[in-house]
XYZ file of C-alpha atoms in Angstrom:
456
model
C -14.815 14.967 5.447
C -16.649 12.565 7.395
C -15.202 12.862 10.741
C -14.710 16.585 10.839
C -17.296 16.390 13.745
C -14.730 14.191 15.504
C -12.068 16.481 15.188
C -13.976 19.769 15.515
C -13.184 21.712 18.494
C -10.054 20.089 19.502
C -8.009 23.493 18.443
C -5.385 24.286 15.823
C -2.365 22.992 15.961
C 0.142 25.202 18.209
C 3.645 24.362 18.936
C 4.678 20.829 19.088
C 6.605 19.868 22.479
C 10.003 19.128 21.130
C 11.820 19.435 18.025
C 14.571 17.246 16.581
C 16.747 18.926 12.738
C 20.716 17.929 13.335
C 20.836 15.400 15.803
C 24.430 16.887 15.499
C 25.329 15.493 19.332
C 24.268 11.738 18.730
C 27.556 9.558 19.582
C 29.250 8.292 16.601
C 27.403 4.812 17.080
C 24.245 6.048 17.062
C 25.361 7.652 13.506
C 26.732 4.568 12.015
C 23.614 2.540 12.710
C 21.241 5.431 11.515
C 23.640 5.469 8.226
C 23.324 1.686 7.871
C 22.314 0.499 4.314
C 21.451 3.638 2.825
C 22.686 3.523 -0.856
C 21.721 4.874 -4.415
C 18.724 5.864 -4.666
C 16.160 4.238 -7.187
C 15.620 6.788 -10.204
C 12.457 7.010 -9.217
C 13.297 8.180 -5.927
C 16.115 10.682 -6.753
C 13.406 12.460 -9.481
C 11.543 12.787 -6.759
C 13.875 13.882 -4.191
C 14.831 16.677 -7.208
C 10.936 17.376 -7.360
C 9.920 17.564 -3.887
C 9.690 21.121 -2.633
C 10.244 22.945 1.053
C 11.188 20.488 4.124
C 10.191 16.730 4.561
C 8.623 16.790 7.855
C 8.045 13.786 9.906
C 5.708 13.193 13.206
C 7.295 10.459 15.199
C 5.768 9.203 18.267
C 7.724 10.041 21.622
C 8.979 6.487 23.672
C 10.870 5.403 25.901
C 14.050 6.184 26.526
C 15.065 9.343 24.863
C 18.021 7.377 23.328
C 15.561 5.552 20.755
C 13.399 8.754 19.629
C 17.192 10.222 18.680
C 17.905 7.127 17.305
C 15.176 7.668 14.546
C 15.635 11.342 14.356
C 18.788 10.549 13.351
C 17.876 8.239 10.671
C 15.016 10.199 9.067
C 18.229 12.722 9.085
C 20.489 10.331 7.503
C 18.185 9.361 5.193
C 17.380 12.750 4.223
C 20.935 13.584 3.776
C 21.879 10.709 1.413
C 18.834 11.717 -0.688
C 20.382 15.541 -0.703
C 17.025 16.914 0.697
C 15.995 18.649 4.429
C 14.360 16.840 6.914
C 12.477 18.055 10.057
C 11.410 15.366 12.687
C 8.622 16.320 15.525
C 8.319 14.275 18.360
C 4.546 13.904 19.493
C 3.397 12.957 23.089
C 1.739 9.124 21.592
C -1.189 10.349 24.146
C -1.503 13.759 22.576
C -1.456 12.399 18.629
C -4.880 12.210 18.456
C -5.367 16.092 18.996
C -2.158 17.351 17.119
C -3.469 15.254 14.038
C -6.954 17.018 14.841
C -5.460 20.451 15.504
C -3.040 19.933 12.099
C -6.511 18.504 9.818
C -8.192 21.904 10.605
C -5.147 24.281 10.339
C -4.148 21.872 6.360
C -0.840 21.825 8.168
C -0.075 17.883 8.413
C 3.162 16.649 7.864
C 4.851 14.604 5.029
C 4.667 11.744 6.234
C 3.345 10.252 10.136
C 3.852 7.195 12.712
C -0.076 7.065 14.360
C -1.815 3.992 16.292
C -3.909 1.665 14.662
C -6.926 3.472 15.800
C -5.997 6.592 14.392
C -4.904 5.281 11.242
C -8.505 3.683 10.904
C -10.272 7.096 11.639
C -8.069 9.545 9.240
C -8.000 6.609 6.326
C -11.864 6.506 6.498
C -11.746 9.841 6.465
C -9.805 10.449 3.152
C -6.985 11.531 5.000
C -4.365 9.390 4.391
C -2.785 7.898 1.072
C -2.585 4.179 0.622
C 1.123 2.998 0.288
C 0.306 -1.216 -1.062
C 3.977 -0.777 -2.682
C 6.339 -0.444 0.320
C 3.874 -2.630 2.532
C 4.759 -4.995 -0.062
C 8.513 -4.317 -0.280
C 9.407 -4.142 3.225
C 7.185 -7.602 3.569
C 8.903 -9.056 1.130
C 12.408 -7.957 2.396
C 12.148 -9.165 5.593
C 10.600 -12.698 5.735
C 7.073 -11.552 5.583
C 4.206 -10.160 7.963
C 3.190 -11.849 10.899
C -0.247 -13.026 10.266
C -1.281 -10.650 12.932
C -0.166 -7.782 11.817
C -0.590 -7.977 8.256
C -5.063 -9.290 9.286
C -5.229 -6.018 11.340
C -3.591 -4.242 8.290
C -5.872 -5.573 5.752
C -9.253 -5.393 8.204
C -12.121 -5.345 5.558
C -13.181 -1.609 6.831
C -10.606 -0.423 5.002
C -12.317 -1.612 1.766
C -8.948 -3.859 0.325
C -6.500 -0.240 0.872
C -3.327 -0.625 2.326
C -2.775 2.784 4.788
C 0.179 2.001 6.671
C 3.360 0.688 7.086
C 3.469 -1.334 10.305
C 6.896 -1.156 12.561
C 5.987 -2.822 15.680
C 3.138 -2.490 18.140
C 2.487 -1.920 21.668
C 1.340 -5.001 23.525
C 0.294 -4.755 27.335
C 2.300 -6.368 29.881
C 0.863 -7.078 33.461
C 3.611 -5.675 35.739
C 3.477 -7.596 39.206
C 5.504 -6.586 42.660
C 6.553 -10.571 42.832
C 8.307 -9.383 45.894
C 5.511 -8.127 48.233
C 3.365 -11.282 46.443
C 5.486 -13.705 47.425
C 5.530 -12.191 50.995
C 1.835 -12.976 51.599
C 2.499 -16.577 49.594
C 1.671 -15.909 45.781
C 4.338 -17.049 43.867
C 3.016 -16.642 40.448
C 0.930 -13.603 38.663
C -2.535 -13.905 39.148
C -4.074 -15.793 35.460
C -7.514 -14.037 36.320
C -8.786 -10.470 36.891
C -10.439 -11.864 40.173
C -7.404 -13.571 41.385
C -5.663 -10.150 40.560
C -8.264 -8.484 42.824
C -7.797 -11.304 45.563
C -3.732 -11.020 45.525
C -4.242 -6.826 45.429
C -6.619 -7.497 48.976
C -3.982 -9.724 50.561
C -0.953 -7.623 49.558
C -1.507 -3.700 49.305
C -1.268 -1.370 52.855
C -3.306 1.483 51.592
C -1.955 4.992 51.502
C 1.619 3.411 50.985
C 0.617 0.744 48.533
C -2.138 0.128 46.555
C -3.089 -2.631 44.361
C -4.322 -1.783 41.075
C -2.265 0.633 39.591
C -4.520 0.724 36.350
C -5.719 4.195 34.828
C -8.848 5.138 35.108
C -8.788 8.406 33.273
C -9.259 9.790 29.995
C -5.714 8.393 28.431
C -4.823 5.737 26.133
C -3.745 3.852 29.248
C -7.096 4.481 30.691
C -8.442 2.304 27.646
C -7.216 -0.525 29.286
C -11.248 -0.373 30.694
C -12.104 -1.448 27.732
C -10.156 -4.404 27.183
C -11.315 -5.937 30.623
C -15.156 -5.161 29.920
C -14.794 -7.609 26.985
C -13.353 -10.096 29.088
C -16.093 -10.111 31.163
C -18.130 -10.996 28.089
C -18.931 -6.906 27.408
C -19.040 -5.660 23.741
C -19.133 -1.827 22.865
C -20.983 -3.036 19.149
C -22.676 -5.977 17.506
C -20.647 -8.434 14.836
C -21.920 -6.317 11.725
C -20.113 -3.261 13.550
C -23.118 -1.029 13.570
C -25.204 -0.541 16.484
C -24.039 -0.150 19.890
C -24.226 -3.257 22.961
C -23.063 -1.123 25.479
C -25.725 -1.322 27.258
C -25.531 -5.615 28.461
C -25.796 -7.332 31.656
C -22.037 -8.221 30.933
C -21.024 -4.525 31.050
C -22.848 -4.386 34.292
C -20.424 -6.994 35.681
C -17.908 -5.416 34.630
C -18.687 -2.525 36.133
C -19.962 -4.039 39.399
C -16.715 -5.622 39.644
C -14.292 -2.228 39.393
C -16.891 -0.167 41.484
C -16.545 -2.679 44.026
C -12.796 -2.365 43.815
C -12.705 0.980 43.641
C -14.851 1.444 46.539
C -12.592 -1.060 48.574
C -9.728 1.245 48.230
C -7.569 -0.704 45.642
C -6.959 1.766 43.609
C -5.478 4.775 44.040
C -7.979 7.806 44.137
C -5.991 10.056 41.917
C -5.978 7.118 39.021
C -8.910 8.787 37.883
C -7.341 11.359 36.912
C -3.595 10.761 35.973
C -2.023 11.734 32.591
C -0.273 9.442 30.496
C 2.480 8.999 32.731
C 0.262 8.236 36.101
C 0.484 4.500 36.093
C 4.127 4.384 35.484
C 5.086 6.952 38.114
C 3.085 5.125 40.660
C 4.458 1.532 39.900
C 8.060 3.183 40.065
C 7.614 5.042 42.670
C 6.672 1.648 44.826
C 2.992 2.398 45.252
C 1.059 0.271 42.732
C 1.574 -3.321 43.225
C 0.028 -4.042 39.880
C 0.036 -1.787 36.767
C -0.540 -2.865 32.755
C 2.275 -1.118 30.736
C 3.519 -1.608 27.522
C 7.016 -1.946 28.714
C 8.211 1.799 29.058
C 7.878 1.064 32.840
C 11.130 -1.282 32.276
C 13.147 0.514 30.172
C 13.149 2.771 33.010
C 13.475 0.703 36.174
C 16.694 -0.993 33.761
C 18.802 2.045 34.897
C 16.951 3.962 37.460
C 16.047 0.855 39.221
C 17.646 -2.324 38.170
C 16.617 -3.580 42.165
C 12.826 -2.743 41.462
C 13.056 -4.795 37.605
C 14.582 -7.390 39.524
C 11.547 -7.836 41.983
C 9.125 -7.445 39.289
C 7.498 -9.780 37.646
C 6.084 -9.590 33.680
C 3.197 -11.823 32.464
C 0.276 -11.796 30.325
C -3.018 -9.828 31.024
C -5.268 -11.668 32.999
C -8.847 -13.722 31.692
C -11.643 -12.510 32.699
C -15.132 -14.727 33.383
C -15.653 -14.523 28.977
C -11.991 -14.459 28.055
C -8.605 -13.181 28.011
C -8.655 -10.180 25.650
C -4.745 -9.125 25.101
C -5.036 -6.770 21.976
C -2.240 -5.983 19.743
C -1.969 -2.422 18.783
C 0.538 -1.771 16.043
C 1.819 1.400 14.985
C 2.082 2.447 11.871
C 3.776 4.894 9.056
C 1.588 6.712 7.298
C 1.248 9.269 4.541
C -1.362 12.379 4.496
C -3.017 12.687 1.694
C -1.895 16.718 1.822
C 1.862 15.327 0.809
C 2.587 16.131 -2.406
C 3.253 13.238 -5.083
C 6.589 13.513 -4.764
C 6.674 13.471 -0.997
C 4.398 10.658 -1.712
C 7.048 8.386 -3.617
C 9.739 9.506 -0.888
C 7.651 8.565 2.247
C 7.036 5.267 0.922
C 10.950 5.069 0.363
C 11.742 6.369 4.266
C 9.338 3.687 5.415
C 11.859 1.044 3.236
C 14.521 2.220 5.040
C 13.193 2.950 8.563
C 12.893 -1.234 8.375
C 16.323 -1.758 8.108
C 17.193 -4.777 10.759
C 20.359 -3.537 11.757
C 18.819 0.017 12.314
C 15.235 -1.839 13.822
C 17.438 -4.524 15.926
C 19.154 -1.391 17.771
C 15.766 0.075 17.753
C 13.876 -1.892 19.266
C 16.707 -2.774 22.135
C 15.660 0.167 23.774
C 11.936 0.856 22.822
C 9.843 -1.614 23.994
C 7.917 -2.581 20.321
C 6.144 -5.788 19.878
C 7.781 -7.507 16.398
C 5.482 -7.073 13.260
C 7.926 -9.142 10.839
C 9.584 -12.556 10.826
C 13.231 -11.082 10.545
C 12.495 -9.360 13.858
C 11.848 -12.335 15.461
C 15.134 -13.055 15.314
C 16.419 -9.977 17.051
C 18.469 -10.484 20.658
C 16.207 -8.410 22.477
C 13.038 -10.510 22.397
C 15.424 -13.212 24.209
C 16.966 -11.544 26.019
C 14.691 -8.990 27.910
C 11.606 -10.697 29.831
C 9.088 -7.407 28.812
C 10.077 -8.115 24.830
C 10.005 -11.779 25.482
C 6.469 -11.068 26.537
C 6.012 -8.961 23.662
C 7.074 -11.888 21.266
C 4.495 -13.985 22.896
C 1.774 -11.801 22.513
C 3.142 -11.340 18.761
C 1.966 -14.918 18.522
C -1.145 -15.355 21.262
C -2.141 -11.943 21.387
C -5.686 -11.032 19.961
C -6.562 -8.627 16.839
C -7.452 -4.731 17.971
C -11.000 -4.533 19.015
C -11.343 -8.186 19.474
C -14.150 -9.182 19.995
C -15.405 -6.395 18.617
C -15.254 -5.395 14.825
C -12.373 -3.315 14.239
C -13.594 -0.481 11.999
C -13.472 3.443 11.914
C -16.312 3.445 14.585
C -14.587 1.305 17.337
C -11.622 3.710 17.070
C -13.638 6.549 17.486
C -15.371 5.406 20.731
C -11.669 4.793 21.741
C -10.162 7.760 21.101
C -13.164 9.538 22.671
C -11.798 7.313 25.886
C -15.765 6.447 26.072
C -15.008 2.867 28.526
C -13.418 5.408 31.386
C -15.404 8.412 31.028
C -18.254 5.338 31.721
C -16.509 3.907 34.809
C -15.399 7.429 36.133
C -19.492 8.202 36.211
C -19.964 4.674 38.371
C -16.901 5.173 40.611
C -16.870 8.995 40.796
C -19.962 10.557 40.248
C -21.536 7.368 42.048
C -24.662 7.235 38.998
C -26.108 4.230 38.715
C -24.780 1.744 36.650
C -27.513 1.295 34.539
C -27.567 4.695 34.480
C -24.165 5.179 33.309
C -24.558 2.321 30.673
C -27.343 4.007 29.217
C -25.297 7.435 28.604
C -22.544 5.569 26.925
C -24.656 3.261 24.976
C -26.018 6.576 23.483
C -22.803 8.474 22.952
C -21.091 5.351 21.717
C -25.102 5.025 18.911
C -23.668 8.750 18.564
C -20.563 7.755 16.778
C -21.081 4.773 15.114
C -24.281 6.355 13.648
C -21.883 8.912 11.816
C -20.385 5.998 10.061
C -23.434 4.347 8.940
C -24.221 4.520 5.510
C-alpha cells in the first residue's frame, strides 16, 4: 500500500483506552433519544444483518463531555439491537487516531466501520484503505436538506478521483478564546481581528509566570497544527497549486517564523507549550493562565459547569488575519468504512451512518459536543443560537475556508499534517534556536519527502 512507509513504525495496535458494550447505566433519556427513529429494517439491511458474522465494532472519536461519547455509544447500541446483531464501540483519544489506525493497518485488525478527520480520511482512502459509501452520502443528503456547499467541496476534493469515502457529521472549527475580562482592564474591548493586534493585546495584558498570552500549542498535537494555519496567513504555503512540490522554504514562512520566535522569545507563551499533549492549551486557559488560546469549543463545554464565571468573562470570535489573509479551516469529521469490513458489514455501516444522522438524535448531540453543522437541517438546531462557541461554529460553517486552504488539499498535505511537520519546524527556531533558514530548509526537505511518495 502506498503509505505503509507512513504508518511503519508507529507499533501494533495494543489496548484501546476505554471501552463502551451496554451503556446499561445511561438515564432513560439518553435511551429514548438513542432509540429515536429506528424502525424496520430495509431487506437489504436485515439479509445483511443475518449475514454479517462476529461483532460490529465501531471507533468513535472521544469529545467533550463524556455525556455525548455515551450518547453515541448508546445509539450504535440501539441500533445494533433493533437490527438483532452485537455491537462494540471504542472510544479513541481524536489526537491518538492517527496511530491506532496505523497500529490497527499493520496488525489487519481495523474495525467495521470508523469516525477519522478529514486528513486521515484523505491518507487511508489514497491508500486503498477505505471503501467508498456514494449511497448513504447521498441518502443522508437527501434526507436532511442537503450538504452545505462546504462540506460536501471538501468531500468531493478532486484527489479523491470522483470517490465518495465518508460520511460527514460535523466538523471542528477553531474558535479564538479571549480573557475579555483582563482585556478590557488594560482598554481592549473587542478580540483582536489580527495576529499582530493579538500579539499587541497579549504584551499589554499578560503578568508572566501567572499569565501568559498566547496559550497556542506549539507541540507535536493536532492543536499544535494550528502553526500551520497562521504560516498561510502570513502568505506561507507548505506546496505549490498543482499539489506537488514543496514551498516551504519562502520569504513568507520566514515571517512567519520571525514573528512567533520573536514572541516566543518575549515570553508570551508559556515555555511548556512546546511540549503539552492534547489537553495543554485547554488546561492552561482553564486554569486562568493563557489569556488567549484557539479551541474548538471543548474549552466551553467545560467552563459551562466547572466554570460558568470564567465562560462568562470569556470572549469567542473568529481566528485572527494575518498580513496575506485570514485562514479559518474547516475540518469535518467523517464516518468511514475499512475496506477489511466484510460486504455485509459494508451494507450495515452505510445503514448506521443513516441513522447516526437522525436530527432528533444529532440535535441532542451536538448540544453538548461542540460540532460545526455539515447539513441544512442542522442549521436549524437550538444550539447554534443559543450557545456563542456553536454560534461561532455556524459562522464559520458559512465563512470558514476549505481544509488546506490555500493549499491543495490532497493525500500529501495530510501527511505533512499528521507528521505535525509546521511545529516540529517552529520548535527547531524557538527551541533548538537553528536558524530560520536553517530550519526552513529541513522541513522543505521532509515535507519534498512526503509529497514525493505521492507523485506519480
Amino acid at each position: 500500500m502506498r503509505h505503509s512507509k507512513i504508518f511503519k513504525g508507529l507499533g501494533v495496535l495494543a489496548a484501546l483506552a476505554l471501552l463502551a458494550t451496554g451503556c446499561s447505566s445511561t438515564p432513560d433519556k439518553t435511551d429514548e433519544v438513542a432509540a429515536e427513529g429506528l424502525g424496520t429494517a430495509s431487506t437489504e439491511v436485515a439479509q445483511a444483518a443475518k449475514d454479517f458474522q462476529g461483532t460490529f465494532t465501531y471507533w468513535i472519536g472521544l469529545t467533550f463531555p463524556e455525556s455525548s461519547n455515551d450518547l453515541e455509544a448508546a445509539r450504535i447500541k440501539a441500533w445494533g439491537d433493533n437490527l438483532g446483531i452485537k455491537t462494540e464501540v471504542i472510544k479513541v483519544n481524536q489526537n491518538e487516531v492517527v496511530q491506532q489506525a496505523s497500529g490497527a493497518i499493520e496488525a489487519k485488525s481495523l474495525p467495521t466501520a470508523m469516525t477519522v478527520p478529514y486528513d486521515l480520511m484523505s491518507t487511508m482512502a489514497t491508500g486503498g484503505q477505505l471503501s467508498p459509501v456514494p449511497d448513504a452520502y447521498t441518502a443522508v443528503g437527501e434526507a436532511h436538506g442537503g450538504w452545505l456547499d462546504s462540506i460536501d467541496a471538501a468531500t468531493k476534493a478532486k484527489s479523491f478521483g470522483d470517490k465518495i469515502y465518508g460520511v460527514p457529521f460535523g466538523f471542528f472549527g477553531n474558535v479564538l478564546f479571549s480573557r475579555a475580562d483582563l482585556l478590557k482592564e488594560k482598554g481592549f474591548d473587542s478580540p483582536p481581528k489580527t495576529w499582530d493586534e493579538l500579539l499587541a493585546q497579549s504584551k499589554a495584558t499578560q503578568d508572566p509566570p501567572t499569565t501568559y498570552g498566547m496559550g497556542f500549542a506549539l507541540s507535536n498535537v493536532l492543536d499544535g497544527n494550528l502553526t500551520t494555519s497562521m504560516m498561510q496567513s502570513f502568505g506561507g504555503r507548505v506546496a505549490d497549486d498543482a499539489g506537488k512540490q514543496c514551498t516551504i522554504n519562502s520569504p513568507e514562512t520566514a515571517s512567519f517564523l520571525t514573528w512567533i520566535k520573536g514572541a516566543f522569545d518575549d515570553g508570551q507563551f508559556p515555555p511548556s507549550a512546546v511540549t503539552w499533549d492534547g489537553a495543554g492549551d485547554n488546561n492552561s486557559y482553564t486554569s486562568g493562565q493563557s489569556i488567549f488560546i484557539v479551541n474548538t469549543g471543548s474549552v466551553y463545554q467545560s467552563m459551562k459547569t466547572d466554570d460558568p464565571d470564567l465562560a462568562a468573562a470569556s470572549a469567542y470570535s473568529a481566528l485572527p488575519a494575518g498580513p496575506a489573509a485570514q485562514v479559518a479551516p474547516v475540518d469535518p469529521r467523517y464516518r468511514v468504512v475499512p475496506t477489511s469490513t466484510s460486504d455485509a458489514g459494508k451494507i450495515l455501516a452505510q445503514d448506521l451512518f443513516e441513522s447516526l444522522a437522525d436530527d432528533t438524535y444529532m440535535a441532542s448531540f451536538m448540544e453538548n459536543a461542540t460540532y460545526g453543522p455539515v447539513l441544512k437541517s442542522q442549521l436549524e438546531y437550538p444550539v447554534f443560537t443559543d450557545s456563542p462557541v456553536h454560534a461561532g461554529l455556524l459562522e464559520q460553517a458559512d465563512k470558514g475556508t476549505a481544509p488546506a486552504f490555500p493549499d491543495t488539499a490532497n493525500a500529501a498535505y495530510s501527511d505533512y499534517q499528521n507528521a505535525f511537520s509546521t511545529p516540529r519546524m517552529v520548535q527547531r527556531v524557538v527551541v533548538d534556536n537553528i536558524s530560520i533558514d536553517k530550519a526552513m530548509a529541513e522541513a522543505q526537505a521532509s515535507c519534498q519527502t512526503i509529497y514525493s511518495q505521492h507523485a506519480g
